[in-house]
Structures are given as structure tokens and as C-alpha cells.
Tab-separated table of C-alpha atoms in Angstrom:
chain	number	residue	atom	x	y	z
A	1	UNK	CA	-0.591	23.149	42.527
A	2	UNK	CA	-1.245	23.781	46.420
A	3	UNK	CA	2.105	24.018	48.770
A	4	UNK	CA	1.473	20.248	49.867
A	5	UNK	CA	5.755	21.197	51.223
A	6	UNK	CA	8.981	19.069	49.916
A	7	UNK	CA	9.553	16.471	52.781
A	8	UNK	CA	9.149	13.266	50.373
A	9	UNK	CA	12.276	13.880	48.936
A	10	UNK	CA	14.549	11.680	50.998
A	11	UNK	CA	17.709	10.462	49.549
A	12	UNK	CA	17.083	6.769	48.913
A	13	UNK	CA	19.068	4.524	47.062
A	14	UNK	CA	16.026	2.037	46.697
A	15	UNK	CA	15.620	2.134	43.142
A	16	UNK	CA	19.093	0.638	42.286
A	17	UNK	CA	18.863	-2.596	45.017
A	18	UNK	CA	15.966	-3.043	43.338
A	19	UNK	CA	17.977	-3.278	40.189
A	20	UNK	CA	20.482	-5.492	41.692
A	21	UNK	CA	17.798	-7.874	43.196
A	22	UNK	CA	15.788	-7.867	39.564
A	23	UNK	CA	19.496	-9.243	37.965
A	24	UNK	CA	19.706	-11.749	40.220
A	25	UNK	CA	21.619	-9.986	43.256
A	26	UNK	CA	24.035	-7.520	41.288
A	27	UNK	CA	22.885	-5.523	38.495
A	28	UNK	CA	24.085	-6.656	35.348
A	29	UNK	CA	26.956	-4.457	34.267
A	30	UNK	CA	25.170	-3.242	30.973
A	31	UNK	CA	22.267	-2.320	33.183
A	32	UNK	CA	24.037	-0.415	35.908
A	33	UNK	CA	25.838	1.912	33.416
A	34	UNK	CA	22.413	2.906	31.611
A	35	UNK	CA	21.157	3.459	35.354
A	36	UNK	CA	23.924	5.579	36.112
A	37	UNK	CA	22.707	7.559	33.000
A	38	UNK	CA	18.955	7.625	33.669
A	39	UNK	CA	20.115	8.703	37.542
A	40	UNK	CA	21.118	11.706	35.215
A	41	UNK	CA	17.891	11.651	32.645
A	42	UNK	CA	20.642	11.413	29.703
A	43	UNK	CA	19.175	8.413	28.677
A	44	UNK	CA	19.640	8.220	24.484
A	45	UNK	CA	16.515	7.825	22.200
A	46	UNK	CA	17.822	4.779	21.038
A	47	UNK	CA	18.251	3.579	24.767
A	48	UNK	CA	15.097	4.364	25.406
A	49	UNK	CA	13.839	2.447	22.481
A	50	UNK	CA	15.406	-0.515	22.674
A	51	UNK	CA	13.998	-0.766	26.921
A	52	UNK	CA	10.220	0.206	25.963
A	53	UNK	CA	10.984	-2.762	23.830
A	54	UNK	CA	11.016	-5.289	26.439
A	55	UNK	CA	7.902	-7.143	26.633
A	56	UNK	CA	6.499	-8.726	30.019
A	57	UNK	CA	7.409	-12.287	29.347
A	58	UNK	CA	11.380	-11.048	28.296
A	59	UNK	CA	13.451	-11.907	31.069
A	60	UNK	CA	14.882	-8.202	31.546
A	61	UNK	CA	11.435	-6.422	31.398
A	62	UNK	CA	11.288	-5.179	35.656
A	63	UNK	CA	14.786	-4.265	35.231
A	64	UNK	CA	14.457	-1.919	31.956
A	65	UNK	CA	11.504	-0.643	33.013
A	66	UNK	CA	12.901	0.330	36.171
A	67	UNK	CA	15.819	2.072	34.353
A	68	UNK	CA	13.608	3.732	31.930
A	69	UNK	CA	11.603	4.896	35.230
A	70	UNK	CA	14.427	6.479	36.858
A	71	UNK	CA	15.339	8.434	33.668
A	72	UNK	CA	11.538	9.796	33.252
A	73	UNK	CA	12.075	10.881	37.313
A	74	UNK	CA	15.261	12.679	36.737
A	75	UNK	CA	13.988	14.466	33.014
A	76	UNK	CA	10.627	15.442	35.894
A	77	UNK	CA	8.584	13.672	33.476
A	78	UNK	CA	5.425	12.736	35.388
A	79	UNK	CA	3.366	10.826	32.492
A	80	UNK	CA	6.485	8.577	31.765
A	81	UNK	CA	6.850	8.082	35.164
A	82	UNK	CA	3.303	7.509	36.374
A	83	UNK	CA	3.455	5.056	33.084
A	84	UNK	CA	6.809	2.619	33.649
A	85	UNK	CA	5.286	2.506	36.727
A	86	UNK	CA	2.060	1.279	35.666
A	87	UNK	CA	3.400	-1.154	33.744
A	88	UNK	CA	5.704	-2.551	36.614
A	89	UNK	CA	2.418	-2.648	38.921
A	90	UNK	CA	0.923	-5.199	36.594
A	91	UNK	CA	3.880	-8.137	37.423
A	92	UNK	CA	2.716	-10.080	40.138
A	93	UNK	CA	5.924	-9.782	41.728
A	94	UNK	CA	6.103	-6.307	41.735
A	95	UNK	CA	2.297	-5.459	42.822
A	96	UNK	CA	3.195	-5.428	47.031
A	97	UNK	CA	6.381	-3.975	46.256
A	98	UNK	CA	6.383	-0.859	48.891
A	99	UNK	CA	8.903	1.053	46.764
A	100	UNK	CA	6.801	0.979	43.588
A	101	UNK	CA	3.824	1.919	45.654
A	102	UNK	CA	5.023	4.759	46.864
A	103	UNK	CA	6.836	5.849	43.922
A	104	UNK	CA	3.481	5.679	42.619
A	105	UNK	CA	1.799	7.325	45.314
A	106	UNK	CA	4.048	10.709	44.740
A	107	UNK	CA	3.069	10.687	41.152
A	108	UNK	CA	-0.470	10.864	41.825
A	109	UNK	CA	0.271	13.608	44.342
A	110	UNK	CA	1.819	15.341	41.205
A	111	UNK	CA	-1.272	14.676	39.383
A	112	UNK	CA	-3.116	16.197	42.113
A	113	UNK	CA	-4.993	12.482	42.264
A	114	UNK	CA	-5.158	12.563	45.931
A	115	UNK	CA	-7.708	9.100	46.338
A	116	UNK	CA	-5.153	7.163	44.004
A	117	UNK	CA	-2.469	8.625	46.450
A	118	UNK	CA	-3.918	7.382	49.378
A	119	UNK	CA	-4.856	4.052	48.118
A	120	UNK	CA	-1.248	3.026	46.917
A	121	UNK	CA	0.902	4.743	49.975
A	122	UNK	CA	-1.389	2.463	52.584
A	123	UNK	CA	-0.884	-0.651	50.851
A	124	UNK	CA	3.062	0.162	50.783
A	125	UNK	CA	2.528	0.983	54.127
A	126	UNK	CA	1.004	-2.589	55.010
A	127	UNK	CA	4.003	-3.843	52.917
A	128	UNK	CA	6.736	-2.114	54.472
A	129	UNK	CA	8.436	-5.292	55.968
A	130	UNK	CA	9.678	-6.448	52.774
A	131	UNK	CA	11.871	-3.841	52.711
A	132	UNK	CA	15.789	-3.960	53.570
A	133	UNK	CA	16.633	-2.463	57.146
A	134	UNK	CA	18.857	-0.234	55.130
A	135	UNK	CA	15.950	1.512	53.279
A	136	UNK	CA	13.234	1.068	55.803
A	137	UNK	CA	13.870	4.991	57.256
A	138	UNK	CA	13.917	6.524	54.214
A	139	UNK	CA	11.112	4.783	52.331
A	140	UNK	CA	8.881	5.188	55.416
A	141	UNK	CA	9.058	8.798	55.463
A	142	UNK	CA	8.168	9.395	52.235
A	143	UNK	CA	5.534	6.476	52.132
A	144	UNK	CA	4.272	9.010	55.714
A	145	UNK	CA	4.879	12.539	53.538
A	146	UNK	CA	2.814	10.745	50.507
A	147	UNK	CA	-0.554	10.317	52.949
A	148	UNK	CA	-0.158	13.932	54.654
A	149	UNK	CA	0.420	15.476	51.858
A	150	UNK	CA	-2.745	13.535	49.974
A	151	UNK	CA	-4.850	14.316	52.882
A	152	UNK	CA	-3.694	17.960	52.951
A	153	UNK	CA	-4.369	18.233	49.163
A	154	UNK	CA	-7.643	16.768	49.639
A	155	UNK	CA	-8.833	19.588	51.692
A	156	UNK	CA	-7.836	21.691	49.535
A	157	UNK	CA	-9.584	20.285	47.180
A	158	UNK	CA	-12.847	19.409	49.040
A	159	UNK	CA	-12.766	21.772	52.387
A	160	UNK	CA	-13.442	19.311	54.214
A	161	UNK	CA	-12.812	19.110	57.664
A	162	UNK	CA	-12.077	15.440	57.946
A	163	UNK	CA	-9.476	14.990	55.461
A	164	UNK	CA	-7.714	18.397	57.229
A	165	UNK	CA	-8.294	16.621	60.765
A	166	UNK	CA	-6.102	13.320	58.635
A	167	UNK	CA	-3.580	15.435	56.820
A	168	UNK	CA	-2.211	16.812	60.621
A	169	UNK	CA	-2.142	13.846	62.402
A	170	UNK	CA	-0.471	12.339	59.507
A	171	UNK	CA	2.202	14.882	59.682
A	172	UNK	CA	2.499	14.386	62.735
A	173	UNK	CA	3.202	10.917	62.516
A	174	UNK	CA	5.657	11.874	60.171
A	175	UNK	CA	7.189	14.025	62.337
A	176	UNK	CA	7.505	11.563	64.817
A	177	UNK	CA	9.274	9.152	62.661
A	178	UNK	CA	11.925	11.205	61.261
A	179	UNK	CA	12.826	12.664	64.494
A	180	UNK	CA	13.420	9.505	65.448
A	181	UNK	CA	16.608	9.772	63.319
A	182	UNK	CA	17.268	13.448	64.052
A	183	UNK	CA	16.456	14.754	60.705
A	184	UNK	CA	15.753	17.941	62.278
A	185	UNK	CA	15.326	19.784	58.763
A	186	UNK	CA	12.618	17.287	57.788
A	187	UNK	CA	10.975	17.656	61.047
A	188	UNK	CA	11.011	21.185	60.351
A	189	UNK	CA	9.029	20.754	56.740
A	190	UNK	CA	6.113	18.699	58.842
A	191	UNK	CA	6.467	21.264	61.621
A	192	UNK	CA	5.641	23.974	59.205
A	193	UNK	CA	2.895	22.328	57.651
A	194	UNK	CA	1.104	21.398	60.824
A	195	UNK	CA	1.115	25.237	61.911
A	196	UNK	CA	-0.990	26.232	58.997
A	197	UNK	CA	-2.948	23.330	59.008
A	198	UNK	CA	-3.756	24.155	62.985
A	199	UNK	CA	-4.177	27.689	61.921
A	200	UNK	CA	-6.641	27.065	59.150
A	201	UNK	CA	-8.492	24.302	61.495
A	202	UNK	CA	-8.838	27.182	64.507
A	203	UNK	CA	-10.559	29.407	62.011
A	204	UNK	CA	-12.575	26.751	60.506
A	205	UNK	CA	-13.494	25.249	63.234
């Protein structure tokens, strides 16, 4: 896969409020020790089971899907992931959800599914009010790293100008966000990445 860089991965602690908020405010104390394990990817087989088991209509289907999701993320495996996550897309609830979205939006950056990418990190970009102040910083800059890095793998994949022209400024914006917090080791990831896109635009150009 192309170096699309590493500046997505911004501690976020998204995935268990939305736990919390799919219990009814605090995460049912069954469910927040098997998230503690899938934080780990030591989920059990028979965990695992008895979670895929939840069908759409059972009252604790977002929230086991969601744990199951986190455990696929920490094991690295992209096809469970980019499939709990599917299957959380389809609830109604959960289709403007900007956390999903983007979640979903790295996974197809995995996949090297660059128009997917794009498509789901701008709609959890038009969605990002209904986030919590807390996790608006964090979620932003990776829902910003998910669209450079889709326009920067699109180039790759294409050559074309246009989609180089959208992967800087796109860095660029997410440059400007996270130095709004003085994350000057993130800015230094998008810094890096807009040098060598400049450079390969000078020569293309």
C-alpha cells in the first residue's frame, strides 16, 4: 500500500461513549468488561459468538456490534471491521453517526477504496455537530486525515492532477486544525506529506 502517513491515529475514546449512550447513558457492566477485552482483541470465540448472535430487532444489537468492532480493530482485522461496521450503518440511528463514518472511512483507506473513503468521511464531516465537545478535536482530525489521505491515494492510483491538487489542500486543512491544539507531532505528519506532494506537483506540473 502507498505511504498515505499515520496521522488518523488520534487517541479517541469515542467508541466507548458510544457504548455508554447505546445502554442508556452508562454501559451496562457486562458490556464494559467485554469492551475492556476487545480494547485488547482478547475477545473469546464463544464471546464472539454469542454478540454476532444479536439480531437487529434485539435490544443489545448497536452495543455488541460495537464491542465486537473494537475487538476486530485491535486483532487489525480489516474485513471484520469493515463488516460490524456495515452492519451498524444499516440502523437508522446509526447511519449520520460521524464516528461510524469515519471509522468506516479509514477502513476503506485500508482497502485502498479511496471513492468509498471520500464518500463516508464528508458525510461525517456534515455530521460533525452531533458529536460531544469532548471528542469533537479528535474525531475531526481523523475525519480531515481520512479525505487527504483518500485524495492522496487517489493520485496514486489515477495520476491525476486534480485529486493531488485535493489531497494538499486537504492536508493542509488538517494541519490547520490540529495546530490549533498544538499537536505539533501531528502537524509534523501533514507537514511531511504536503512536501512531497508539492514536490511531486512542481515536477508534474
Amino acid at each position: 500500500m502507498a505511504d498515505l502517513g499515520t496521522a488518523d491515529e488520534v487517541d479517541d475514546s469515542s467508541l466507548d461513549d458510544l457504548l455508554a449512550e447505546a445502554d442508556g447513558g452508562t454501559a451496562d457492566a457486562d458490556h464494559a468488561t467485554l469492551m475492556a477485552k476487545a480494547r485488547q482483541g482478547t475477545l473469546t470465540t464463544g464471546e464472539r459468538a454469542s454478540l454476532e448472535g444479536l439480531s437487529t430487532s434485539d435490544e443489545g444489537f448497536t452495543s455488541g456490534t460495537l464491542i465486537l468492532y473494537q475487538d476486530s480493530k485491535a486483532r487489525k482485522d480489516i474485513a471484520s471491521r469493515r463488516r460490524y461496521l456495515d452492519k451498524l450503518l444499516t440502523e437508522p440511528s446509526n447511519g449520520y453517526n460521524p464516528v461510524f463514518l469515519s471509522e468506516r472511512a479509514q477502513v476503506a483507506i485500508l482497502e485502498a477504496d479511496y471513492d468509498e473513503a471520500l464518500d463516508r468521511a464528508s458525510k461525517a464531516e456534515q455530521h460533525w455537530q452531533r458529536l460531544p465537545s469532548s471528542q469533537v478535536f479528535n474525531r475531526k482530525a481523523q475525519i480531515y486525515a481520512a479525505k487527504a489521505k483518500a485524495w492522496q491515494g487517489k493520485f496514486y492510483q489515477t495520476e491525476d492532477l486534480d485529486a493531488l491538487r485535493h489531497a494538499i489542500s486537504s492536508w493542509q486543512k488538517y494541519q490547520e486544525h490540529v495546530k490549533r491544539k498544538s499537536r505539533t507531532d501531528l502537524a509534523k505528519q501533514a507537514d511531511a506529506q504536503i512536501a512531497k506532494l508539492n514536490d511531486i506537483k512542481r515536477r508534474l506540473e
